[in-house]
Amino acid sequence: MEVRILAFFAGLCLLHGQATLPPTWLLPVLVPAAVIALRRPRWWWLSAGVAGVLWGWWHAAAMLQQRLPVELDGAVLTVYGTVSGLPEVRAERVRFRFEISHSVEVPGLTGTAWLSWYDAEAPVQPGEVWRLRVRLRRPRGFANPAGFDYAGWLFRQRVDATGYVRAGGSRRLARPVGREWLARLRGVLAIHIADRLRDHPMLPVVLAVTVGDRSQMTAAHWRVFAATGTGHLMAISGLHIGMVATTVFLAVRSLWGLMPAVSRSISGTDAAAVLALAAALAYAALAGFSLPTRRALVMVTMALFALLRRRRTGVRRGLCVALMLVLLIDPLAPLSPGLWLSFGAVATIAWTMQGYYPRASGAWAWLRVQLAVFAGLLPATLWHFGQASVLSPMINLVMVPLFGVAVMPLVLSGAALSPVLPGLSGVFLKSGGWLLSQVWPVLERLAQSDVAMWQPAPRPLWTLIAALAASAVALSPLARRLAPLCVLLLLPVVAWRPPPLAQGVFRVDVLDVGQGLTAVVTTRHHRLVFDTGGQFRSGTRLADLVLLPYLRAGPDPQLLIVSHADLDHRAGVETVLEAYPAIGLLAGEPLQGRTPKPCRAGQQWRWDDVRFELVHPDRSTDWSGNNASCVLRVAGAGGTVLLTGDIEAVAEARLVASDRALGADVVVGLHHGSETSSTAGLIAATSAQHVVFPAGHGNRWGFPKPAVTRRWQDAGARVWITGRDGAVTVFADPSTTAVEVSGWRHSSSHYWTR
């Protein structure tokens, strides 16, 4: 049975790894093949694998069909529906799921929208029925070689549209309806907890571990948890539900003997198992039955039912059955890192405790478990997050027991008592908050350590599989005999480095950062960052989400050029300078809080047989604003790229009139495609084969303007747009006849981004 379950899982993974869903003509081929395989028991695994493909295919196709139609992308509509789940409330906006029942303009429109409401006209509560005036978009995210896959996250959350509520035209139609009672309860408890811990620095953490409300967590919180490997303590999943179930089970079984009248009819073990299951169910409900809690609840339920039936279920069989139930409930689970980490952690612990090693007790046994979990989950952690906390085993040695024995019982008791005994509730909550406040400064100091986080370049899949094999061998009874093999298998993931570019070759990556610009020029031994992108209205910088993850995949950059002082070009300057303190800085205009060296036409240098030259701004004019943009020409034997920032017609005319070389194979920038740029004179002077416009998808200015793209196309250039094509890569190699240009959205997409 285990083999068939794993085959079903493999079929789902195969389906989710495709760039496009299978063609419909494949369906009448797969179904008969699965039926034929069922007639031979040896081939049942094949039927299970095909069933996995079909199960995932059916769900994925249904979800894609439910998405906002293409013709409505960017439309302003009046929609009616219900607020679903617990809204995320921040100072500047509220975000919430909205189940659309119908629309005024588009009959039959339904689905789930993820909406933001800036300066909301009224509080939004779970279960309320609203009429909203919204601008809707199809689910979409940035498309880059590294960084968070927002489109994938939206797909896993079953979101059919994103958007924001427009000012005016919105009205609450009904108070909360019954089906959202659980979310309302969570909201009420969150308010009670906030009242008890008003202005307490650990309030965001307490809200996260009690009612699953992580909207108050800041970027600083997440950085500390990531660097110390304690982020799993903030996600209500297997660890927390297991803690609650175990605590209740042990408490009930130890106290059951104090009630002789009841204990004679019901055994303490049975009562403890039932009440532990009830506690786990209640805690999962408190977290909103999120996907991680559902997985954890399935695993805990199986373990407790086996205990009730007095049946000894093998760990391998139990894990496989739990995996099958999770996949039947949620066919998209293989896309979630939580599935791999939660099942991987349980499997690693079970493998470690098989009696292969001499018995240990106390701290040493617990440390051995932490080291085993770290080693077992390292490949999956690097694959999904691109980083791992080196200090994680030692820190979790203390933090997991602290949470399980002290923090969790205190804050959960405080949350449960808050509606009925507010005074006692406050005592419990403040005690839990006090404990957290004592360890938080220690975590912050550890997170600032240079050795806290390992952030290697993205590893090929084969190196991670080799590391996983090394972990399995190291935790087996053959560890001592096969120690050299373990070292050999670990070498690729530790020592692997991306092959450097050849001498004279360079690559320019214009990253997809919405309505802004950031580009990275890479040669054999050097890197240059040109602009750092903008930021969201919430203050989140695109450099944190896109640029830094990309930079970690290669050598450290030596120079940062900020074309000019507009926010969409310089918002991430501090992010880059903090990550790379030794980096040089040039800018076309003074920057707030910084005095960079000014860009001046004529500055030039050579890296790895690639020539860099600034051709603007010149010294004869006091340039400002867009026309002060640094213009950089990168030239090698394989081609030339011109990075122009936001220069407009006046600066373009000065450039054309100068005696500087402007010929280029690729031109990047030109004010995102504004009609104030891309004059006929500059287009003719560059004779470019390609032009790359860093413009956000569906931006409100309509960049690049159709007239501008036509001018370039009429001159024979191919037009690339980061918002449409994703990150655009220019590869200049002397061994090729022309530069190679490609868009990330076309070459490395998933079926949910098509």
PDB file of C-alpha atoms in Angstrom, residues 418-534:
ATOM      1  CA  SER A 418     -10.340  36.157  27.831  1.00  0.00           C
ATOM      2  CA  PRO A 419     -14.129  36.326  27.163  1.00  0.00           C
ATOM      3  CA  VAL A 420     -15.144  34.984  30.594  1.00  0.00           C
ATOM      4  CA  LEU A 421     -12.353  35.799  33.063  1.00  0.00           C
ATOM      5  CA  PRO A 422     -10.558  38.849  31.670  1.00  0.00           C
ATOM      6  CA  GLY A 423      -8.521  39.445  34.812  1.00  0.00           C
ATOM      7  CA  LEU A 424      -7.064  35.930  34.970  1.00  0.00           C
ATOM      8  CA  SER A 425      -6.697  35.941  31.198  1.00  0.00           C
ATOM      9  CA  GLY A 426      -4.520  39.037  31.419  1.00  0.00           C
ATOM     10  CA  VAL A 427      -2.268  37.357  33.979  1.00  0.00           C
ATOM     11  CA  PHE A 428      -1.686  34.347  31.709  1.00  0.00           C
ATOM     12  CA  LEU A 429      -1.154  36.436  28.574  1.00  0.00           C
ATOM     13  CA  LYS A 430       1.209  38.869  30.248  1.00  0.00           C
ATOM     14  CA  SER A 431       3.183  35.990  31.746  1.00  0.00           C
ATOM     15  CA  GLY A 432       3.587  34.432  28.307  1.00  0.00           C
ATOM     16  CA  GLY A 433       4.495  37.800  26.832  1.00  0.00           C
ATOM     17  CA  TRP A 434       7.045  38.374  29.596  1.00  0.00           C
ATOM     18  CA  LEU A 435       8.750  35.052  28.840  1.00  0.00           C
ATOM     19  CA  LEU A 436       8.946  35.953  25.159  1.00  0.00           C
ATOM     20  CA  SER A 437      10.307  39.404  25.930  1.00  0.00           C
ATOM     21  CA  GLN A 438      13.127  37.803  27.952  1.00  0.00           C
ATOM     22  CA  VAL A 439      14.335  35.582  25.121  1.00  0.00           C
ATOM     23  CA  TRP A 440      13.713  38.033  22.265  1.00  0.00           C
ATOM     24  CA  PRO A 441      16.845  40.192  22.822  1.00  0.00           C
ATOM     25  CA  VAL A 442      18.923  36.999  22.809  1.00  0.00           C
ATOM     26  CA  LEU A 443      17.370  35.912  19.509  1.00  0.00           C
ATOM     27  CA  GLU A 444      18.031  39.352  18.032  1.00  0.00           C
ATOM     28  CA  ARG A 445      21.702  39.200  18.976  1.00  0.00           C
ATOM     29  CA  LEU A 446      22.062  35.692  17.593  1.00  0.00           C
ATOM     30  CA  ALA A 447      20.305  36.732  14.365  1.00  0.00           C
ATOM     31  CA  GLN A 448      22.876  39.503  13.866  1.00  0.00           C
ATOM     32  CA  SER A 449      25.747  37.035  13.998  1.00  0.00           C
ATOM     33  CA  ASP A 450      27.689  36.655  10.756  1.00  0.00           C
ATOM     34  CA  VAL A 451      27.389  32.861  10.972  1.00  0.00           C
ATOM     35  CA  ALA A 452      23.666  32.741  11.750  1.00  0.00           C
ATOM     36  CA  MET A 453      22.389  32.361   8.196  1.00  0.00           C
ATOM     37  CA  TRP A 454      23.756  30.301   5.337  1.00  0.00           C
ATOM     38  CA  GLN A 455      22.547  31.799   2.062  1.00  0.00           C
ATOM     39  CA  PRO A 456      24.257  29.907  -0.727  1.00  0.00           C
ATOM     40  CA  ALA A 457      23.633  30.315  -4.419  1.00  0.00           C
ATOM     41  CA  PRO A 458      20.673  28.219  -5.616  1.00  0.00           C
ATOM     42  CA  ARG A 459      21.762  24.592  -5.823  1.00  0.00           C
ATOM     43  CA  PRO A 460      20.852  22.229  -8.676  1.00  0.00           C
ATOM     44  CA  LEU A 461      18.310  19.592  -7.708  1.00  0.00           C
ATOM     45  CA  TRP A 462      20.823  16.755  -8.020  1.00  0.00           C
ATOM     46  CA  THR A 463      23.038  18.256  -5.295  1.00  0.00           C
ATOM     47  CA  LEU A 464      20.097  18.451  -2.900  1.00  0.00           C
ATOM     48  CA  ILE A 465      19.114  14.842  -3.646  1.00  0.00           C
ATOM     49  CA  ALA A 466      22.695  13.812  -2.895  1.00  0.00           C
ATOM     50  CA  ALA A 467      22.555  15.722   0.403  1.00  0.00           C
ATOM     51  CA  LEU A 468      19.266  14.018   1.284  1.00  0.00           C
ATOM     52  CA  ALA A 469      20.874  10.635   0.636  1.00  0.00           C
ATOM     53  CA  ALA A 470      23.804  11.648   2.838  1.00  0.00           C
ATOM     54  CA  SER A 471      21.410  12.565   5.649  1.00  0.00           C
ATOM     55  CA  ALA A 472      19.599   9.219   5.357  1.00  0.00           C
ATOM     56  CA  VAL A 473      22.875   7.313   5.505  1.00  0.00           C
ATOM     57  CA  ALA A 474      24.165   9.404   8.421  1.00  0.00           C
ATOM     58  CA  LEU A 475      21.049   8.594  10.438  1.00  0.00           C
ATOM     59  CA  SER A 476      21.118   4.864   9.628  1.00  0.00           C
ATOM     60  CA  PRO A 477      22.943   1.998  11.383  1.00  0.00           C
ATOM     61  CA  LEU A 478      25.524   2.079   8.581  1.00  0.00           C
ATOM     62  CA  ALA A 479      26.638   5.617   9.422  1.00  0.00           C
ATOM     63  CA  ARG A 480      30.065   4.672  10.786  1.00  0.00           C
ATOM     64  CA  ARG A 481      30.902   2.258   7.994  1.00  0.00           C
ATOM     65  CA  LEU A 482      29.734   4.616   5.277  1.00  0.00           C
ATOM     66  CA  ALA A 483      31.090   7.861   6.727  1.00  0.00           C
ATOM     67  CA  PRO A 484      33.299   8.502   3.658  1.00  0.00           C
ATOM     68  CA  LEU A 485      30.238   8.074   1.425  1.00  0.00           C
ATOM     69  CA  CYS A 486      28.328  10.641   3.526  1.00  0.00           C
ATOM     70  CA  VAL A 487      31.121  13.156   3.082  1.00  0.00           C
ATOM     71  CA  LEU A 488      31.248  12.459  -0.652  1.00  0.00           C
ATOM     72  CA  LEU A 489      27.489  12.967  -1.001  1.00  0.00           C
ATOM     73  CA  LEU A 490      27.583  16.191   1.012  1.00  0.00           C
ATOM     74  CA  LEU A 491      30.421  17.759  -0.966  1.00  0.00           C
ATOM     75  CA  PRO A 492      28.270  18.878  -3.935  1.00  0.00           C
ATOM     76  CA  VAL A 493      25.753  20.855  -1.879  1.00  0.00           C
ATOM     77  CA  VAL A 494      28.493  22.482   0.217  1.00  0.00           C
ATOM     78  CA  ALA A 495      31.136  23.121  -2.417  1.00  0.00           C
ATOM     79  CA  TRP A 496      29.048  23.693  -5.530  1.00  0.00           C
ATOM     80  CA  ARG A 497      29.457  27.107  -7.104  1.00  0.00           C
ATOM     81  CA  PRO A 498      27.739  28.423 -10.207  1.00  0.00           C
ATOM     82  CA  PRO A 499      30.224  28.321 -13.083  1.00  0.00           C
ATOM     83  CA  PRO A 500      31.639  31.813 -13.706  1.00  0.00           C
ATOM     84  CA  LEU A 501      31.220  33.556 -17.018  1.00  0.00           C
ATOM     85  CA  ALA A 502      34.071  33.313 -19.479  1.00  0.00           C
ATOM     86  CA  GLN A 503      36.498  36.203 -19.883  1.00  0.00           C
ATOM     87  CA  GLY A 504      34.920  38.921 -22.025  1.00  0.00           C
ATOM     88  CA  VAL A 505      31.365  37.622 -21.546  1.00  0.00           C
ATOM     89  CA  PHE A 506      28.776  39.660 -19.650  1.00  0.00           C
ATOM     90  CA  ARG A 507      25.137  39.303 -18.697  1.00  0.00           C
ATOM     91  CA  VAL A 508      22.577  41.985 -17.910  1.00  0.00           C
ATOM     92  CA  ASP A 509      19.443  40.991 -15.967  1.00  0.00           C
ATOM     93  CA  VAL A 510      16.675  43.594 -15.949  1.00  0.00           C
ATOM     94  CA  LEU A 511      14.543  42.344 -13.057  1.00  0.00           C
ATOM     95  CA  ASP A 512      10.764  42.457 -12.885  1.00  0.00           C
ATOM     96  CA  VAL A 513      10.052  44.929 -10.066  1.00  0.00           C
ATOM     97  CA  GLY A 514       6.790  46.415 -11.297  1.00  0.00           C
ATOM     98  CA  GLN A 515       6.847  50.126 -12.132  1.00  0.00           C
ATOM     99  CA  GLY A 516      10.508  50.684 -11.383  1.00  0.00           C
ATOM    100  CA  LEU A 517      13.981  49.742 -12.520  1.00  0.00           C
ATOM    101  CA  THR A 518      16.691  47.488 -11.204  1.00  0.00           C
ATOM    102  CA  ALA A 519      19.286  45.768 -13.369  1.00  0.00           C
ATOM    103  CA  VAL A 520      22.376  43.712 -12.573  1.00  0.00           C
ATOM    104  CA  VAL A 521      25.439  43.501 -14.830  1.00  0.00           C
ATOM    105  CA  THR A 522      27.628  40.435 -14.263  1.00  0.00           C
ATOM    106  CA  THR A 523      31.077  39.703 -15.681  1.00  0.00           C
ATOM    107  CA  ARG A 524      33.472  36.880 -14.837  1.00  0.00           C
ATOM    108  CA  HIS A 525      34.549  38.256 -11.446  1.00  0.00           C
ATOM    109  CA  HIS A 526      32.501  41.429 -10.968  1.00  0.00           C
ATOM    110  CA  ARG A 527      28.963  42.663 -10.507  1.00  0.00           C
ATOM    111  CA  LEU A 528      27.267  46.023 -10.849  1.00  0.00           C
ATOM    112  CA  VAL A 529      23.774  46.985  -9.679  1.00  0.00           C
ATOM    113  CA  PHE A 530      22.005  49.690 -11.668  1.00  0.00           C
ATOM    114  CA  ASP A 531      19.096  51.140  -9.646  1.00  0.00           C
ATOM    115  CA  THR A 532      17.283  49.346  -6.834  1.00  0.00           C
ATOM    116  CA  GLY A 533      13.569  49.460  -7.735  1.00  0.00           C
ATOM    117  CA  GLY A 534      10.717  51.084  -5.843  1.00  0.00           C
TER     118      GLY A 534
END
